[in-house]
XYZ file of C-alpha atoms in Angstrom:
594
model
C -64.639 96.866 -136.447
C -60.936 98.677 -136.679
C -60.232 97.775 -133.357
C -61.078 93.682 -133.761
C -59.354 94.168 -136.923
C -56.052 95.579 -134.779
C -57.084 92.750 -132.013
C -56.277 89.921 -134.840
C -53.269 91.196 -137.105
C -51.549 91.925 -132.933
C -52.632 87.843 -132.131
C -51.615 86.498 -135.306
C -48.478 88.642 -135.802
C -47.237 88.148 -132.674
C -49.074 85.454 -130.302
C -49.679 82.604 -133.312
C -47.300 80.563 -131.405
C -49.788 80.453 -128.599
C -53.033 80.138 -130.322
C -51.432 77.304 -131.847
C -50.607 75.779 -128.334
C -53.874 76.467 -126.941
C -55.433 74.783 -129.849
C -53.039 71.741 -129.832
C -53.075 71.390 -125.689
C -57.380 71.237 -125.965
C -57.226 68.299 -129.030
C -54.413 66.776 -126.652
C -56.987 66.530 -123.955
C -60.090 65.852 -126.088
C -57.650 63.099 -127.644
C -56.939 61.326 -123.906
C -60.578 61.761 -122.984
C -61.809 60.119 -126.592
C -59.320 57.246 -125.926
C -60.116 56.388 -122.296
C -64.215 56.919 -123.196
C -63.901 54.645 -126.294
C -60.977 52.012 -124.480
C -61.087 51.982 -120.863
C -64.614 53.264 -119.368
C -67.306 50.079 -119.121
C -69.425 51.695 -116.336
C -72.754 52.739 -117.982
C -73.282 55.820 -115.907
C -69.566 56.674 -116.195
C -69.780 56.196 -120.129
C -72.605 58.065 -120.827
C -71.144 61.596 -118.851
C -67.721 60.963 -120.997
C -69.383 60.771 -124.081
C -71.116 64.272 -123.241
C -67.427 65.332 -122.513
C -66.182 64.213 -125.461
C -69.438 65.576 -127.737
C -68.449 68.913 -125.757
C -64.747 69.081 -126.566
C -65.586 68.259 -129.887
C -68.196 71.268 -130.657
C -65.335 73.211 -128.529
C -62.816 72.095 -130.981
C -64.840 73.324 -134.127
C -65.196 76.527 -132.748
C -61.831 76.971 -131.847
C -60.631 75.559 -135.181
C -63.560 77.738 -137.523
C -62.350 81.017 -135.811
C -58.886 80.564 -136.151
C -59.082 79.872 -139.395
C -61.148 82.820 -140.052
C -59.588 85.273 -138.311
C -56.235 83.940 -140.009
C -57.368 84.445 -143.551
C -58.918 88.349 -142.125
C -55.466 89.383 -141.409
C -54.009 87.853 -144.306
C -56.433 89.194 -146.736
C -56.260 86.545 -149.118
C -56.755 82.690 -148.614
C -52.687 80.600 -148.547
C -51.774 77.372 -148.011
C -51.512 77.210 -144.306
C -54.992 78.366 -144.589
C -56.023 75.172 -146.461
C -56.454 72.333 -143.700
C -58.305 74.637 -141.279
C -60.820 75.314 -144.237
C -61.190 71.713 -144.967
C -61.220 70.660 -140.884
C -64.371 73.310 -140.715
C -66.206 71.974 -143.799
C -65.361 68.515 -141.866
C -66.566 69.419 -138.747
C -69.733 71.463 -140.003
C -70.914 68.344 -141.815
C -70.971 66.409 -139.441
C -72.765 68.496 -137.086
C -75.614 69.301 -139.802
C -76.056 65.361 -139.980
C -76.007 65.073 -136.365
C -78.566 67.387 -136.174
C -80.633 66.772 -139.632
C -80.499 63.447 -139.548
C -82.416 61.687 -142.894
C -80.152 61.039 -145.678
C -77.149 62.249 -143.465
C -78.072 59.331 -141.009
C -75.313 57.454 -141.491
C -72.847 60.461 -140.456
C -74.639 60.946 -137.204
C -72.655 58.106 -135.473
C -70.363 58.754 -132.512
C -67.456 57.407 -134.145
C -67.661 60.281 -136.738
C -66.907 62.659 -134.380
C -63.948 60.479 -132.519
C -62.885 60.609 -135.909
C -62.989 64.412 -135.856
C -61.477 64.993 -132.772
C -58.322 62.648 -134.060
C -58.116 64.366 -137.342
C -57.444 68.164 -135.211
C -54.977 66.354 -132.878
C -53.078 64.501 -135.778
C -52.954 68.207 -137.387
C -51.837 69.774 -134.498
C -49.404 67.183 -133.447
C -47.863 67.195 -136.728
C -47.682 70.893 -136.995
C -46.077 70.693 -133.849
C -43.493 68.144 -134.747
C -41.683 69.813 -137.310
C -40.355 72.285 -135.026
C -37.518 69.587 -134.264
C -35.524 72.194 -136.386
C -35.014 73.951 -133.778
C -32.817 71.094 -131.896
C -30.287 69.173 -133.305
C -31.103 65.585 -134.603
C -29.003 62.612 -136.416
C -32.010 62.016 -139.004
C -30.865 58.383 -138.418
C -31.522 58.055 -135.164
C -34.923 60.353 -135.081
C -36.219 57.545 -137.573
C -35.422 54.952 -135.401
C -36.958 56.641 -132.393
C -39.758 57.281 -134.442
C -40.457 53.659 -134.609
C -39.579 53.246 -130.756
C -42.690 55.940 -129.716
C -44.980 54.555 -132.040
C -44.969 50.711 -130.629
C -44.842 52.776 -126.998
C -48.106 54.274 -127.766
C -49.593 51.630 -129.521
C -48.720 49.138 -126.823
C -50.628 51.754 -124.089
C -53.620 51.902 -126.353
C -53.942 47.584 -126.771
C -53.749 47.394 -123.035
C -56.731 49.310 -122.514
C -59.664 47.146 -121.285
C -62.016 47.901 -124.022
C -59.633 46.804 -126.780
C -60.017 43.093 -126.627
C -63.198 41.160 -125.825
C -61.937 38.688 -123.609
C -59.288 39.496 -120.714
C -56.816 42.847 -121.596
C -53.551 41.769 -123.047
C -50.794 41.521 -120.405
C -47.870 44.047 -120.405
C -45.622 41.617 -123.003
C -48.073 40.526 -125.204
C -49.522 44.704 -125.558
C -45.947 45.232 -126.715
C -45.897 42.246 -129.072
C -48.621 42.837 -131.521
C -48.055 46.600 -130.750
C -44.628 46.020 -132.216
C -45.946 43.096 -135.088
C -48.339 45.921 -136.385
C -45.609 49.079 -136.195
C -42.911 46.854 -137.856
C -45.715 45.318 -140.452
C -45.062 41.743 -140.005
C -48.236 39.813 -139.024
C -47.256 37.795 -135.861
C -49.704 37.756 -133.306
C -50.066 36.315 -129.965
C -53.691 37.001 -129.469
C -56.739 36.292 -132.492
C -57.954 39.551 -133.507
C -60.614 39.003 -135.184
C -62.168 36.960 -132.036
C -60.252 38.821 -129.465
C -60.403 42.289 -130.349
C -63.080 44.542 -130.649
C -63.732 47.035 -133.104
C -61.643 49.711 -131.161
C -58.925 47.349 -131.022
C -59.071 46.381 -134.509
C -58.992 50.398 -135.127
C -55.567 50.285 -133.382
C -54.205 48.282 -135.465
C -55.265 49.515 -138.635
C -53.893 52.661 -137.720
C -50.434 51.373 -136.200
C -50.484 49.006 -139.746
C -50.341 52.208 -141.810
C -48.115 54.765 -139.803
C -45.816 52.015 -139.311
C -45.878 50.448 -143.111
C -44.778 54.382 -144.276
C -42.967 55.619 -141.181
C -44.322 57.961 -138.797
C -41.658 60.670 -140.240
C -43.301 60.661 -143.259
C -46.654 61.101 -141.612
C -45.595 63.726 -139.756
C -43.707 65.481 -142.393
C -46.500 65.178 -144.468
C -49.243 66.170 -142.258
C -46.936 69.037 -140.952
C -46.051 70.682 -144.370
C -50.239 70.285 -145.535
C -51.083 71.659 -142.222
C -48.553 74.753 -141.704
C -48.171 75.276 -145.160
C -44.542 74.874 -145.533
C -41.001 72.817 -144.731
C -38.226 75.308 -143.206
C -34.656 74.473 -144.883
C -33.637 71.870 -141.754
C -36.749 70.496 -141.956
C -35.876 69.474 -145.579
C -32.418 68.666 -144.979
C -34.057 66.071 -141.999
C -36.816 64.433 -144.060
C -34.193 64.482 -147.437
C -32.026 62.145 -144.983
C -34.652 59.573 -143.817
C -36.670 59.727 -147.742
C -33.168 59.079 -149.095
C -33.937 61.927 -151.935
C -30.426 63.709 -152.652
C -32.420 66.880 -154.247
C -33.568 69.382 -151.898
C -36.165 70.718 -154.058
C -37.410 67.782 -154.878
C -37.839 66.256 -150.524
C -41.822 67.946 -150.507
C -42.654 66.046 -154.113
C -40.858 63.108 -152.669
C -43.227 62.961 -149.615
C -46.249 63.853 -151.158
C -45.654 61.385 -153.943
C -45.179 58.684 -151.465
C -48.486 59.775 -149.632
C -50.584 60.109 -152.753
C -49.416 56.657 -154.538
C -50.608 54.915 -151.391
C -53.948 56.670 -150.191
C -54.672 55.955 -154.078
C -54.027 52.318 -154.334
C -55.168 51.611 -150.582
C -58.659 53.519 -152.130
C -58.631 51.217 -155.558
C -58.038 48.481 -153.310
C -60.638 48.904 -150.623
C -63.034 49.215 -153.332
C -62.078 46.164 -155.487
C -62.123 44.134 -152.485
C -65.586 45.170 -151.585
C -67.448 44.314 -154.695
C -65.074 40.986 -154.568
C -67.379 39.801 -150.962
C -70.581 37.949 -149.996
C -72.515 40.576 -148.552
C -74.351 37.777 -146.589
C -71.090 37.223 -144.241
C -71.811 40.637 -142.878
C -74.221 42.380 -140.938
C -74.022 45.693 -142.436
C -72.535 47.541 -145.097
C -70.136 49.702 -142.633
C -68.502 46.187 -141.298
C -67.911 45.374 -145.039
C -66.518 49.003 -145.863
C -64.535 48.502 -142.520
C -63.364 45.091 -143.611
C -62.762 46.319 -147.158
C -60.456 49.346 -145.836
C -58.514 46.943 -143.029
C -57.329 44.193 -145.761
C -56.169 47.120 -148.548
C -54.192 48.895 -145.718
C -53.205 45.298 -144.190
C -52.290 44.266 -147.906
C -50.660 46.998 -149.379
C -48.398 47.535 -146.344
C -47.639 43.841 -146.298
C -48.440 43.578 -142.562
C -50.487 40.070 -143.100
C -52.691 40.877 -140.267
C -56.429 39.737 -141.286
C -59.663 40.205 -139.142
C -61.293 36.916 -140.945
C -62.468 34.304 -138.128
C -60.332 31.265 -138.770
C -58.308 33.353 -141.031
C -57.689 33.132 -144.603
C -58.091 29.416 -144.842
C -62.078 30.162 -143.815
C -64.079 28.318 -146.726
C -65.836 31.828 -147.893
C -62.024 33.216 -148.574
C -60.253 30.250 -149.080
C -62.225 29.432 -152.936
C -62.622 33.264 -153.367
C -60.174 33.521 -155.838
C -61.396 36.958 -156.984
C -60.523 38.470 -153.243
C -57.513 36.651 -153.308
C -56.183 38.166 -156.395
C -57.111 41.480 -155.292
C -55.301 41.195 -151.664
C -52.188 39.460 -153.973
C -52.304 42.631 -156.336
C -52.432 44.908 -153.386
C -48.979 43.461 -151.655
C -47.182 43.163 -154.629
C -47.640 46.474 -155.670
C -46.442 47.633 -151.814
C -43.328 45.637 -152.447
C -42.519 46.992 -155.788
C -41.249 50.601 -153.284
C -42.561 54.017 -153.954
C -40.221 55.107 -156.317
C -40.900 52.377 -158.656
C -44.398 52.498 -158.770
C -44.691 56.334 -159.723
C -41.555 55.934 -162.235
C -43.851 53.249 -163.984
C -46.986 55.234 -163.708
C -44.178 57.971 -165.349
C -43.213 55.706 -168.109
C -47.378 54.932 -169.274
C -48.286 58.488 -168.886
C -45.495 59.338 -171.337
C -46.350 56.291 -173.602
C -50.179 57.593 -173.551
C -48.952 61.038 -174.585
C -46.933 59.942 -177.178
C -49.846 57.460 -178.754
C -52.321 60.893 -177.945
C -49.972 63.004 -180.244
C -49.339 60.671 -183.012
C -52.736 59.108 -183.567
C -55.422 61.803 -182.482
C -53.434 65.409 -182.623
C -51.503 64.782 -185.163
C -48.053 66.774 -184.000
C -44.699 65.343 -183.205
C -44.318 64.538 -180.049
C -40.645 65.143 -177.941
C -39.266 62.461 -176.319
C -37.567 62.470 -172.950
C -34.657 60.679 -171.855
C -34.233 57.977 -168.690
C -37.758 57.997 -168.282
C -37.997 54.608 -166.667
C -34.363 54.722 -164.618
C -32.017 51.814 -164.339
C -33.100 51.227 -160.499
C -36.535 50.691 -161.543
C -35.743 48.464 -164.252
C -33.629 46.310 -162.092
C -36.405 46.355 -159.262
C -38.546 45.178 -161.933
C -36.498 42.601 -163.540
C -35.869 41.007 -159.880
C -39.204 40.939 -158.637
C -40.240 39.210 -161.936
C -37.640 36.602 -161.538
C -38.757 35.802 -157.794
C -43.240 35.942 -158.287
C -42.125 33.940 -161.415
C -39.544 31.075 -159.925
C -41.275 31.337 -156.427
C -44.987 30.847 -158.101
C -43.925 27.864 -160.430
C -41.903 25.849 -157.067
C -45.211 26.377 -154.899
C -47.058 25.140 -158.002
C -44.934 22.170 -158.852
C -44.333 21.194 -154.705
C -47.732 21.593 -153.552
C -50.009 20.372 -156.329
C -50.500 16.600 -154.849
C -50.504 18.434 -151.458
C -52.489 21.677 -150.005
C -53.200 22.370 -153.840
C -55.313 19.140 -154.118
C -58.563 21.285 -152.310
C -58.849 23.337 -155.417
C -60.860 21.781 -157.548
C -59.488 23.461 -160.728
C -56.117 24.349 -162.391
C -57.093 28.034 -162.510
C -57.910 27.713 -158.505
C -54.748 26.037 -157.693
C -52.371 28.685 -159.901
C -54.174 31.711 -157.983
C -53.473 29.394 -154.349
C -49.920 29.654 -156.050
C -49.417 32.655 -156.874
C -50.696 34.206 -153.590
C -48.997 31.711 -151.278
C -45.609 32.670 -153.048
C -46.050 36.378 -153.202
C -47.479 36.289 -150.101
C -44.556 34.440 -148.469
C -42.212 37.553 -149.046
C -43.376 39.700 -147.033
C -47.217 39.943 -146.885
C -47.420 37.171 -144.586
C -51.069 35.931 -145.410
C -51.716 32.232 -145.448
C -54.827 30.719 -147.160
C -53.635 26.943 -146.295
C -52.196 25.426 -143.288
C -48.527 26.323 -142.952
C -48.401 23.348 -140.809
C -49.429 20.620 -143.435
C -46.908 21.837 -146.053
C -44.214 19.792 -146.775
C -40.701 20.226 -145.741
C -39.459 21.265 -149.396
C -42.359 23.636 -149.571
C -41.163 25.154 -146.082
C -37.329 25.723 -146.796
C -38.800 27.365 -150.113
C -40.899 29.969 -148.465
C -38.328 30.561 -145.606
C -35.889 31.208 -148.640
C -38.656 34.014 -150.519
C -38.975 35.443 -146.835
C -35.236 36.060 -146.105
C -35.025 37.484 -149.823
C -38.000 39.575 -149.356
C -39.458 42.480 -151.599
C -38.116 46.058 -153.144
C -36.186 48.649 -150.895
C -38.053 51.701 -150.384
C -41.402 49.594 -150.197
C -43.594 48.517 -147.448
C -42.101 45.103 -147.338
C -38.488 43.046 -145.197
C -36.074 40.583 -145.802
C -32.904 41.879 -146.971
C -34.509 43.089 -150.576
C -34.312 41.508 -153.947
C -31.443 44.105 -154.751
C -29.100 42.651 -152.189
C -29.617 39.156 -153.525
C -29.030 40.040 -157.304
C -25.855 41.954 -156.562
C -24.432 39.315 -154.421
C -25.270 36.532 -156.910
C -23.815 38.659 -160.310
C -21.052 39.450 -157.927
C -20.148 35.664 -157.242
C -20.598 35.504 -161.031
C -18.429 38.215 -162.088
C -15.699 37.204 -159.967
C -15.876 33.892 -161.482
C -16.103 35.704 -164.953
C -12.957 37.535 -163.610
C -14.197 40.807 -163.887
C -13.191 43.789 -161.460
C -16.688 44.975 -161.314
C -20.833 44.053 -161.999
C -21.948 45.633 -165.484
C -25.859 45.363 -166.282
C -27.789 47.388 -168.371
C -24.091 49.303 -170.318
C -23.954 50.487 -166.431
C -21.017 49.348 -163.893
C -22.262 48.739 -160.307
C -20.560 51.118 -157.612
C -18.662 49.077 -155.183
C -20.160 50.696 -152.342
C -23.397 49.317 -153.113
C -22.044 45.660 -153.282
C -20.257 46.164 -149.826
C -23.683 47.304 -148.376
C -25.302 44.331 -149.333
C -22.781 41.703 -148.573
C -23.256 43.650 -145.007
C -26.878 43.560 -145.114
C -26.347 39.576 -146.201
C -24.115 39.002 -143.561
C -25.905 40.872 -140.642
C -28.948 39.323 -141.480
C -27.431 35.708 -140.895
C -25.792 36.799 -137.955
C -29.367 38.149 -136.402
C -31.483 35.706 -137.107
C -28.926 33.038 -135.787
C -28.366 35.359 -132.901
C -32.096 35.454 -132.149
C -32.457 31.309 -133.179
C -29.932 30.123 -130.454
C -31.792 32.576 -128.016
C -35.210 31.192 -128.380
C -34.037 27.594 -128.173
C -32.318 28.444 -124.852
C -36.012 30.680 -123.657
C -38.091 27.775 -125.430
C -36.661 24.472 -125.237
C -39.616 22.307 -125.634
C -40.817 23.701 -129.030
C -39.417 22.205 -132.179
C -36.321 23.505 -133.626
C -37.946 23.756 -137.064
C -40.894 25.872 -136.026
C -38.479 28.265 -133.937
C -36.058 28.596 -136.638
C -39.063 29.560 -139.319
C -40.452 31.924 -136.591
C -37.231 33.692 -136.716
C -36.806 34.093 -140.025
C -40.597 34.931 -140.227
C -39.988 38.160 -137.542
C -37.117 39.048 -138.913
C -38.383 39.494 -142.429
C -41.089 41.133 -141.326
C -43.216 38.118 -142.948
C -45.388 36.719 -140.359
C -46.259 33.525 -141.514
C -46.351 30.880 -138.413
C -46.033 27.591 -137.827
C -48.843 27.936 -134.596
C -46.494 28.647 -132.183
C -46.300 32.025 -131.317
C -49.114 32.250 -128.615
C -47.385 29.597 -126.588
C -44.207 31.042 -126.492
C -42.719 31.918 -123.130
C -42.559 35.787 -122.218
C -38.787 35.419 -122.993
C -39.221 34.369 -126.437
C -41.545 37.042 -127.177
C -39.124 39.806 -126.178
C -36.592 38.021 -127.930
C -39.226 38.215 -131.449
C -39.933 42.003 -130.716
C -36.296 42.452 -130.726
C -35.727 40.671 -133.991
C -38.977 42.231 -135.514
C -37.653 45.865 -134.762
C -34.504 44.816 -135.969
C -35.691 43.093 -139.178
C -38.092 46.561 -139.974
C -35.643 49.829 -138.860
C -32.281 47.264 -140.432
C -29.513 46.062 -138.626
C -26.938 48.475 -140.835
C -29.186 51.346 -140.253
C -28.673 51.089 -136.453
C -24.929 50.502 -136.589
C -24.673 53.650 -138.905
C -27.340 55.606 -136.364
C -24.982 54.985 -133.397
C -21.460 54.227 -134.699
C -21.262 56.151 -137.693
C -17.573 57.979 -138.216
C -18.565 61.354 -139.711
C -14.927 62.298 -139.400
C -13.431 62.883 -143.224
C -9.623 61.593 -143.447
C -7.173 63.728 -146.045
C -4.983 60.852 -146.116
C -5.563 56.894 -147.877
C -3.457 54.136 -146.436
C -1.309 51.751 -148.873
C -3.716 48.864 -150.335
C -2.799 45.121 -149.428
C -4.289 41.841 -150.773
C -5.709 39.334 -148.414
C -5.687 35.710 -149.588
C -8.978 33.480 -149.598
């Protein structure tokens, strides 16, 4: 017993580094063999031996995972946080195997794609463990977040041109790329229908690409990496501080797991309402509703606008189900408001809940604390309410003797308002005909698409932010005042100069990209390209019809625009031309005249 004892505190003292590339090189392979069984392999015969691979690497994987994790906590005597993952990846893996092998009331659990799921959960843990090593090489945190992006739609695109991800022929080369790169950059245009197209593999693929690519694959990473070795090293939080945008150091690991936590939560809430919101007779079992359920909360709340509904939204079961369509509205609003928001207002009630608590039922005085709700979240706020509110009423007011007229109440055409203006943002869900909307109705929605949602959410456009400060900059300089004051606060100048950039660049873009695709796609209407553009850009998704038509060309041209519209044109000038260089001197100031 000494000498195993010896065996394990000499491995895990000294050759950790290569258990945990032994373990991370076996769910690497068991990941490839998983994917090409459940994508690529049709053959009967040739299926049926990879499954017994994959059921083989998978009972391999437990093992390997259950005594590592054991052994670990042997040698450390006690149970840490490192330890925490590997406990909960056993208990994981053990269930499943008891309801593989029990079967009963565990039927349900007994399913292959239970243990796929397995197998992905060890390689994700690995993989992420793995990644924050970066520390040891040095990385502009700028341009790692835009590579990020870049492997992710590489990946994604290899996994949508496997043969078992659509129904019909595989996806060509361009088109893999396209709605690899629609799903990563969350913006809803598609050149193929998935939910006739794709099977449930493919539809899988996108799900997953939807929510890495609404929150970033850093923050997956980072998040997955710190739960699953237990810590950050000081460069790892000086990296993910950078791409989070959190100035406090201590506060980069709260940040993250804040942002992680607030999602997974409302996703869950989501899921759930939308369940109990559908007609159980459209499906033909309860896991395609709970998979139907979990693909429009994830779709929603990371405004991606991707649906698996045959004939989409405007399908008579959705189209009148108001009840669903308030849910999905509730679930991309609250993915625009941004991360920080959202847990400063779910700050602000908890603190309002306390005080009520202490005054009415304990009876003690309660200690109030200051800049609970901070300006940036009041302003977020304040914005957003102006746009659902003026955007909601226009739809209303320009539609009702229109699209509106198939609701047959005033309740029924408000909710059609309110989700066809929200939705318009970002979200990019349609449950009318863009195509019979009037011409008003259009330049409106192409307006509340180039505006767009919060910064720091899962929404584009060039944010509600950069469109108030513009507009009370016009009007203090009219005023003629120096400077923007809202709120007894005065607005830095640097943040008006970014977004008179981000104003600027994103006119310059999508006029960039317009000219382009009239040159690539003559023949289509000038309108429909123009609304396209702005549609990729913003990372919106709504479409006039024409996107599988377009030309190969064209569809570069939109993945260009789409990557563009999702990483920010400023954020790749200041990833490759950024002057770190700090000057000790300041040049005299002249005036230009305008």
């Amino acid at each position: 017993m000494e000498s195993i004892n010896s065996f394990l505190k000499y491995i895990f003292h000294y050759k950790k580094k290569t258990v945990d590339q032994i373990v991370f090189y076996i769910s690497l392979i068991s990941a490839i063999v998983m994917v090409l069984h459940v994508g690529y392999i049709s053959n009967p015969e040739l299926a049926d031996k990879s499954r017994r691979v994959v059921v083989g690497l998978y009972y391999g994987l437990f093992l390997f995972e259950t005594i590592r994790t054991i052994s670990s906590i042997i040698v450390d005597r006690k149970v840490n946080v490192s330890h925490y993952s590997g406990v909960l990846v056993s208990l994981y893996f053990l269930f499943i195997t008891v309801a593989r092998l029990s079967g009963g009331l565990l039927q349900t659990f007994s399913s292959d794609e239970w243990l796929y799921l397995g197998i992905a959960i060890i390689f994700l843990s690995e993989l992420s463990r793995n990644s924050l090593f970066f520390d040891s090489l040095y990385f502009n945190p700028t341009i790692l977040f835009v590579v990020s992006f870049l492997g992710l739609i590489v990946l994604g695109a290899f996994l949508l041109m496997l043969p078992r991800t659509t129904i019909q022929a595989p996806l060509s080369f361009v088109d893999a790329f396209f709605m690899a790169t629609s799903a990563v950059c969350i913006t809803g245009l598609a050149v193929t229908d998935i939910s006739t197209n794709f099977s449930l593999f493919g539809q899988s693929v996108i799900m997953i690409l939807i929510q890495i690519g609404g929150l970033g694959i850093m923050t997956f990473t980072g998040f997955f990496g710190y739960f699953f070795s237990g810590g950050f090293s000081y460069k790892n939080q000086l990296m993910f501080g950078e791409i989070l945008g959190e100035n406090k150091l201590n506060s980069v690991i709260s940040t993250l797991l804040t942002i992680i936590f607030i999602t997974l939560l409302f996703e869950g809430i989501g899921a759930v309402l939308i369940f109990t919101s559908l007609d159980a007779r459209l499906f033909d079992s309860v896991g395609e509703r709970v998979f139907f359920s979990c693909f429009h909360a994830i779709s929603g709340f990371c405004n991606a606008g991707f649906t698996i509904i045959k004939e989409g939204m405007s399908h008579e079961a959705y189209r009148f189900n108001y009840h669903f369509q308030l849910v999905l509205t509730s679930m991309f609003v609250l993915g625009s408001l941004g991360f920080g928001t959202i847990f400063n207002v779910y700050t602000l009630i908890k603190e309002k809940a306390k005080q009520v608590l202490n005054k009415y039922l304990y009876k003690k005085s309660y200690r109030h604390r200051p800049k609970i709700f901070t300006f940036h979240s009041r302003f977020v706020v304040w914005c957003n309410v102006v746009v659902i509110v003026i955007g909601t009423v226009s739809y209303f007011l320009m539609e009702r003797e229109n699209s509106l007229l198939q609701d047959q109440s005033e309740w029924g055409k408000w909710v059609s308002s309110i989700f066809m203006a929200n939705s318009s943002r970002s979200a990019g869900f349609s449950s009318l005909e863009i195509g019979f909307l009037g011409m008003p109705t259009l330049i409106m929605m192409s307006t509340l698409m180039w505006i767009g949602v919060s910064p720091g959410s899962t929404g584009g456009g060039v944010k509600v932010t950069t469109v108030a400060l513009a507009l009370m900059n016009i009007v203090a300089l009219a005023k003629g005042k120096e400077s923007i004051e809202i709120y007894k606060r005065k607005i830095a100048s640097e943040s008006v100069n970014k977004a008179f950039a981000i104003i600027l660049l994103s006119v310059v873009t999508i006029t960039f990209s317009f000219i382009l695709l009239n040159f690539s796609d003559p023949n289509q209407q000038t309108v429909s390209l123009l609304f396209e553009t702005i549609s990729a850009y913003t990372t919106s998704g709504l479409s006039l019809g024409i996107t599988p038509s377009l030309s190969s060309t064209s569809k570069i041209i939109l993945m260009f625009t789409m990557f563009v519209g999702r990483v920010g044109m400023l954020t790749l000038l200041v990833a490759f031309i950024k002057n770190t260089r700090n000057k000790s001197y300041i040049y005299p100031t002249e005036k230009i005249m305008f």
